[in-house]
Amino acid sequence: MVGRRHPPCSPPGFTEFNKRICYDTYDVTPLIHTGENAIACRLGYGWYAGHMNLSDMCYIFGYLPKVLLQLELQYADGHTQVVASDESWHSTLGGSIRYSDPLAGEFQDLRLEQFGWDMPGFSAVSWTPAFTIPRDETPITWHRTQHVTRNRTLRPKNHHEVSPGVFVFDFGQEFSGWCRLTTDGPAGTHITLRHAECLNNDGNISVQNLWGTLQREDYILDGKGPRTLEPHFTWHGFRYVEVRGLTHAPTAQTLIGQSVRAEIASTSEFECSNPLYNKLMHATRWTQWNMLFDVPTGCAARAERLAWLGDIRDCVNTAMLNMDTAAFFGKYTVDIRDSQTPQGRFCDITPHAQLRGSEICAGSPGWADCGMSLPWDLYLHTGDKRIIERHFTVARRWVDWVAGNNPGYLWANQRGQDWGDWLSAGSPVTPKELAATAYFARSADIMSRMAGVLGEQRWQQHYAMLFAAIRGAFTKAYVSADGTIQGDAQGSYALALEFGLLDEPLASKSFQKLLVAVQRAGGHLTTGFLSTRALMQALSRFGGHNVAARMANQITIPSWGYMIETIGTTFWESFDAYEKGKPVILSLNHWPWSSIGEWLWSFVAGIALDENQPGAGGVIIHPRPVAEVVWCRGRITTARGPVQAQWHRHPHAFTLEIEIPPNCEATIKLPVSPTWTILEGGRSVVHNPEVMLLRSNKRERVLSVASGKYAFECRP
């Protein structure tokens, strides 16, 4: 076909290829013309056969890339012609691309380029007939999520020559993608690009934390003049690029960064009076953007492109508040079902890829439980009951499998890889059995709620009783009368409180123990993958929001601020991945700590969805001014439209402006005492029929409003 277009960057995406393969469709009408036409394609190894994970894992689903293609021509007279890929096609291993791999990079020798290979009239006499094999019965389905596409371009902030002929470019931001190189030189000139997340002390790129991944492009020039070059079947995670072999000093046009990710729209705005909090939200967005590739990949740079449920679990709400990720997570929910083992275990790595058919990395506490929380979170955001209907049976199989192996209601047996509170920021660390039992309880609770959504009263009661039994066993086994929880770890208290495992007065006593544990750590967190989100949520929900706000405002190790105020532009795999003078060996772009975004939305912007009215039937507006932040404005886009809130604590007043979308109601919690006067639109709310006063206490006034715009002013 005559013409060019930018196709998706990694079609047809990633699934359990032995269970489901996605197809893509394109309208190519503008590319067809009268006379001769040609169909041509390049094949890369991709998710199917390329390197995707640690230990040089490749050829996960097959050894050779394959294509199944058909062109459907509908003529004016009504008849249809189909041109399909078959043995009449020709192929070659020749051409300029000598090597290409999703992780390692690409090698092009431009001297071997076959000009016109994809155009009518090209002579393919040196090519061989395409190798064809019968198609098996694996279902071919439509592509359920947004394609991976070119997102934005970035220009280097600076570059410097670290040694003769070796230049290091700094883009000032870690991103996923590749570089476009514009250069020229004599035939045979060999130019190399290597990509990295950080630098060594001497200014050279550091590659220790890539764990053997090359992240490299090689180009051999043909000497035929200036060329703009980029890879076809790879992407990297990087901030820095080392370039060798240039024949001229680099200019501003030499290297341009191309950001690549799933074509998911950003749908939120956030700004507050605290510059560090703004940086945290910025880093949250980039952290997640860089790993949205049909699945939520494990790393941006390192050799872990496969997706880990335990990494994404606590970050789903953040992603859905910041972006239009409903289709993305809807597709991933199908992946979770596809990968479930015959015994009922959800898989820690999903799709299970090279581990399919095994029990390795399957059924681990907090990782496999994402198979419960992710579809539940997705339902709460969208209100789409079909999500629960399609997932109900597999969800039951998971909870029943854990319950069947642990008749005492403590998750003591069959804990998979038993990762625990992975990469905890300090000590003491949450005990593994305790954390596992907390997640067992949470999954049973979600199971009961799912049954309630579907009107399955029998199962709702059954799993509610299971949840109650686990709560009782948890308290008996791990909680002392004074509120001390086994391990005396921040994570122990956070999980118990956030998952609703304690009755009063134990809950209040344990919360006080949590405050002591935070104080003992100097106001820093000591939690890991399983409990960091729960820590921030529990602190703010149970009356310690000032403590959480100070923790989020820390800039010393371990803290979110430390990552951003040192070398980070995204959140790392561990809070101490970088320490001055020490080599970096862990990823600098990882999911878990981006859960701080949800805390910023719920407790700083004061915007949260009402779980009792899924699909944004209701929202909660609850500003919480503290010393660290005195004003904030934010906007999210819900299933019913945008929700906006802007609040400001003045020396002698508090103001709040909100916008609530149609078919949505808002519960507003104003942080003022009962003696304050509340005006809306300049008149007292007492005389405003559009505002209903629900209740008040010494700390707040609670109001209810329908959709619309409101401006509140509160004065003593």
PDB file of N, CA and C in Angstrom, residues 152 173 261 266-271 278-292 318 321-323 569-571 589 591 594 596-597 601 634-636:
ATOM      1  N   ARG A 152       4.862  11.567  23.796  1.00  0.00           N
ATOM      2  CA  ARG A 152       5.392  12.927  23.733  1.00  0.00           C
ATOM      3  C   ARG A 152       6.883  12.855  23.458  1.00  0.00           C
ATOM      4  N   GLN A 173      14.370  13.773  33.116  1.00  0.00           N
ATOM      5  CA  GLN A 173      13.174  13.032  33.522  1.00  0.00           C
ATOM      6  C   GLN A 173      13.314  11.588  33.061  1.00  0.00           C
ATOM      7  N   ARG A 261       3.950   4.839  25.693  1.00  0.00           N
ATOM      8  CA  ARG A 261       3.134   4.133  26.694  1.00  0.00           C
ATOM      9  C   ARG A 261       1.760   3.876  26.116  1.00  0.00           C
ATOM     10  N   SER A 266      -4.723  11.360  30.508  1.00  0.00           N
ATOM     11  CA  SER A 266      -4.641  11.919  31.857  1.00  0.00           C
ATOM     12  C   SER A 266      -5.886  12.766  32.082  1.00  0.00           C
ATOM     13  N   THR A 267      -6.530  12.576  33.228  1.00  0.00           N
ATOM     14  CA  THR A 267      -7.847  13.180  33.438  1.00  0.00           C
ATOM     15  C   THR A 267      -7.937  13.943  34.755  1.00  0.00           C
ATOM     16  N   SER A 268      -6.821  14.400  35.287  1.00  0.00           N
ATOM     17  CA  SER A 268      -6.853  15.056  36.590  1.00  0.00           C
ATOM     18  C   SER A 268      -5.904  16.239  36.633  1.00  0.00           C
ATOM     19  N   GLU A 269      -6.140  17.118  37.592  1.00  0.00           N
ATOM     20  CA  GLU A 269      -5.254  18.247  37.864  1.00  0.00           C
ATOM     21  C   GLU A 269      -5.119  18.385  39.374  1.00  0.00           C
ATOM     22  N   PHE A 270      -3.901  18.632  39.822  1.00  0.00           N
ATOM     23  CA  PHE A 270      -3.641  18.753  41.258  1.00  0.00           C
ATOM     24  C   PHE A 270      -2.584  19.826  41.490  1.00  0.00           C
ATOM     25  N   GLU A 271      -2.853  20.703  42.441  1.00  0.00           N
ATOM     26  CA  GLU A 271      -1.867  21.703  42.862  1.00  0.00           C
ATOM     27  C   GLU A 271      -2.208  22.129  44.282  1.00  0.00           C
ATOM     28  N   ASN A 278       3.408  18.716  45.472  1.00  0.00           N
ATOM     29  CA  ASN A 278       3.222  18.820  44.018  1.00  0.00           C
ATOM     30  C   ASN A 278       4.232  17.939  43.285  1.00  0.00           C
ATOM     31  N   LYS A 279       5.453  17.914  43.786  1.00  0.00           N
ATOM     32  CA  LYS A 279       6.472  17.055  43.180  1.00  0.00           C
ATOM     33  C   LYS A 279       6.113  15.578  43.340  1.00  0.00           C
ATOM     34  N   LEU A 280       5.537  15.227  44.490  1.00  0.00           N
ATOM     35  CA  LEU A 280       5.151  13.831  44.712  1.00  0.00           C
ATOM     36  C   LEU A 280       4.083  13.402  43.720  1.00  0.00           C
ATOM     37  N   MET A 281       3.111  14.265  43.450  1.00  0.00           N
ATOM     38  CA  MET A 281       2.088  13.911  42.475  1.00  0.00           C
ATOM     39  C   MET A 281       2.680  13.826  41.066  1.00  0.00           C
ATOM     40  N   HIS A 282       3.594  14.731  40.749  1.00  0.00           N
ATOM     41  CA  HIS A 282       4.270  14.689  39.443  1.00  0.00           C
ATOM     42  C   HIS A 282       5.027  13.368  39.289  1.00  0.00           C
ATOM     43  N   ALA A 283       5.751  12.970  40.326  1.00  0.00           N
ATOM     44  CA  ALA A 283       6.501  11.712  40.272  1.00  0.00           C
ATOM     45  C   ALA A 283       5.562  10.515  40.211  1.00  0.00           C
ATOM     46  N   THR A 284       4.430  10.605  40.900  1.00  0.00           N
ATOM     47  CA  THR A 284       3.432   9.534  40.849  1.00  0.00           C
ATOM     48  C   THR A 284       2.979   9.298  39.421  1.00  0.00           C
ATOM     49  N   ARG A 285       2.674  10.377  38.725  1.00  0.00           N
ATOM     50  CA  ARG A 285       2.185  10.243  37.346  1.00  0.00           C
ATOM     51  C   ARG A 285       3.251   9.623  36.439  1.00  0.00           C
ATOM     52  N   TRP A 286       4.466  10.144  36.497  1.00  0.00           N
ATOM     53  CA  TRP A 286       5.521   9.620  35.628  1.00  0.00           C
ATOM     54  C   TRP A 286       5.844   8.165  35.973  1.00  0.00           C
ATOM     55  N   THR A 287       5.854   7.847  37.265  1.00  0.00           N
ATOM     56  CA  THR A 287       6.127   6.471  37.678  1.00  0.00           C
ATOM     57  C   THR A 287       5.152   5.523  37.003  1.00  0.00           C
ATOM     58  N   GLN A 288       3.875   5.873  37.019  1.00  0.00           N
ATOM     59  CA  GLN A 288       2.863   4.986  36.455  1.00  0.00           C
ATOM     60  C   GLN A 288       2.840   5.040  34.930  1.00  0.00           C
ATOM     61  N   TRP A 289       2.974   6.237  34.360  1.00  0.00           N
ATOM     62  CA  TRP A 289       3.016   6.335  32.898  1.00  0.00           C
ATOM     63  C   TRP A 289       4.062   5.397  32.305  1.00  0.00           C
ATOM     64  N   ASN A 290       5.217   5.349  32.945  1.00  0.00           N
ATOM     65  CA  ASN A 290       6.351   4.611  32.383  1.00  0.00           C
ATOM     66  C   ASN A 290       6.173   3.099  32.419  1.00  0.00           C
ATOM     67  N   MET A 291       5.094   2.608  33.048  1.00  0.00           N
ATOM     68  CA  MET A 291       4.898   1.156  33.138  1.00  0.00           C
ATOM     69  C   MET A 291       3.531   0.719  32.628  1.00  0.00           C
ATOM     70  N   LEU A 292       2.888   1.576  31.851  1.00  0.00           N
ATOM     71  CA  LEU A 292       1.599   1.234  31.258  1.00  0.00           C
ATOM     72  C   LEU A 292       1.821   0.728  29.837  1.00  0.00           C
ATOM     73  N   THR A 318      -4.958   5.131  42.681  1.00  0.00           N
ATOM     74  CA  THR A 318      -4.187   6.287  42.223  1.00  0.00           C
ATOM     75  C   THR A 318      -4.269   6.415  40.706  1.00  0.00           C
ATOM     76  N   LEU A 321      -7.721   7.550  39.556  1.00  0.00           N
ATOM     77  CA  LEU A 321      -7.995   8.948  39.858  1.00  0.00           C
ATOM     78  C   LEU A 321      -7.245   9.885  38.915  1.00  0.00           C
ATOM     79  N   ASN A 322      -6.074   9.459  38.460  1.00  0.00           N
ATOM     80  CA  ASN A 322      -5.248  10.320  37.607  1.00  0.00           C
ATOM     81  C   ASN A 322      -5.490  10.132  36.121  1.00  0.00           C
ATOM     82  N   MET A 323      -5.993   8.953  35.717  1.00  0.00           N
ATOM     83  CA  MET A 323      -6.064   8.633  34.289  1.00  0.00           C
ATOM     84  C   MET A 323      -7.327   7.853  33.974  1.00  0.00           C
ATOM     85  N   THR A 569      13.183  11.190  39.700  1.00  0.00           N
ATOM     86  CA  THR A 569      12.049  11.858  39.047  1.00  0.00           C
ATOM     87  C   THR A 569      10.854  10.921  39.014  1.00  0.00           C
ATOM     88  N   THR A 570      11.078   9.684  39.441  1.00  0.00           N
ATOM     89  CA  THR A 570      10.037   8.676  39.616  1.00  0.00           C
ATOM     90  C   THR A 570      10.332   7.968  40.938  1.00  0.00           C
ATOM     91  N   PHE A 571       9.376   7.148  41.403  1.00  0.00           N
ATOM     92  CA  PHE A 571       9.574   6.443  42.663  1.00  0.00           C
ATOM     93  C   PHE A 571      10.300   5.126  42.435  1.00  0.00           C
ATOM     94  N   ASN A 589      12.341   3.000  38.967  1.00  0.00           N
ATOM     95  CA  ASN A 589      10.974   3.272  38.495  1.00  0.00           C
ATOM     96  C   ASN A 589      10.141   2.038  38.794  1.00  0.00           C
ATOM     97  N   TRP A 591       6.289   0.497  40.817  1.00  0.00           N
ATOM     98  CA  TRP A 591       4.910   0.840  41.148  1.00  0.00           C
ATOM     99  C   TRP A 591       4.632   1.204  42.611  1.00  0.00           C
ATOM    100  N   SER A 594       3.947   4.667  44.427  1.00  0.00           N
ATOM    101  CA  SER A 594       3.065   5.634  43.767  1.00  0.00           C
ATOM    102  C   SER A 594       1.664   5.626  44.363  1.00  0.00           C
ATOM    103  N   ILE A 596       1.017   6.785  47.011  1.00  0.00           N
ATOM    104  CA  ILE A 596       0.901   8.065  47.714  1.00  0.00           C
ATOM    105  C   ILE A 596      -0.041   9.008  46.975  1.00  0.00           C
ATOM    106  N   GLY A 597      -0.221   8.794  45.686  1.00  0.00           N
ATOM    107  CA  GLY A 597      -1.136   9.640  44.916  1.00  0.00           C
ATOM    108  C   GLY A 597      -2.560   9.571  45.442  1.00  0.00           C
ATOM    109  N   TRP A 601      -4.914  12.681  46.897  1.00  0.00           N
ATOM    110  CA  TRP A 601      -6.263  12.998  46.441  1.00  0.00           C
ATOM    111  C   TRP A 601      -7.269  12.974  47.591  1.00  0.00           C
ATOM    112  N   GLY A 634      -8.021  20.728  43.065  1.00  0.00           N
ATOM    113  CA  GLY A 634      -7.887  19.481  42.334  1.00  0.00           C
ATOM    114  C   GLY A 634      -9.124  19.173  41.521  1.00  0.00           C
ATOM    115  N   ARG A 635      -8.918  18.385  40.477  1.00  0.00           N
ATOM    116  CA  ARG A 635     -10.015  17.937  39.625  1.00  0.00           C
ATOM    117  C   ARG A 635      -9.748  16.514  39.176  1.00  0.00           C
ATOM    118  N   ILE A 636     -10.743  15.651  39.387  1.00  0.00           N
ATOM    119  CA  ILE A 636     -10.685  14.305  38.839  1.00  0.00           C
ATOM    120  C   ILE A 636     -11.853  14.136  37.876  1.00  0.00           C
TER     121      ILE A 636
END
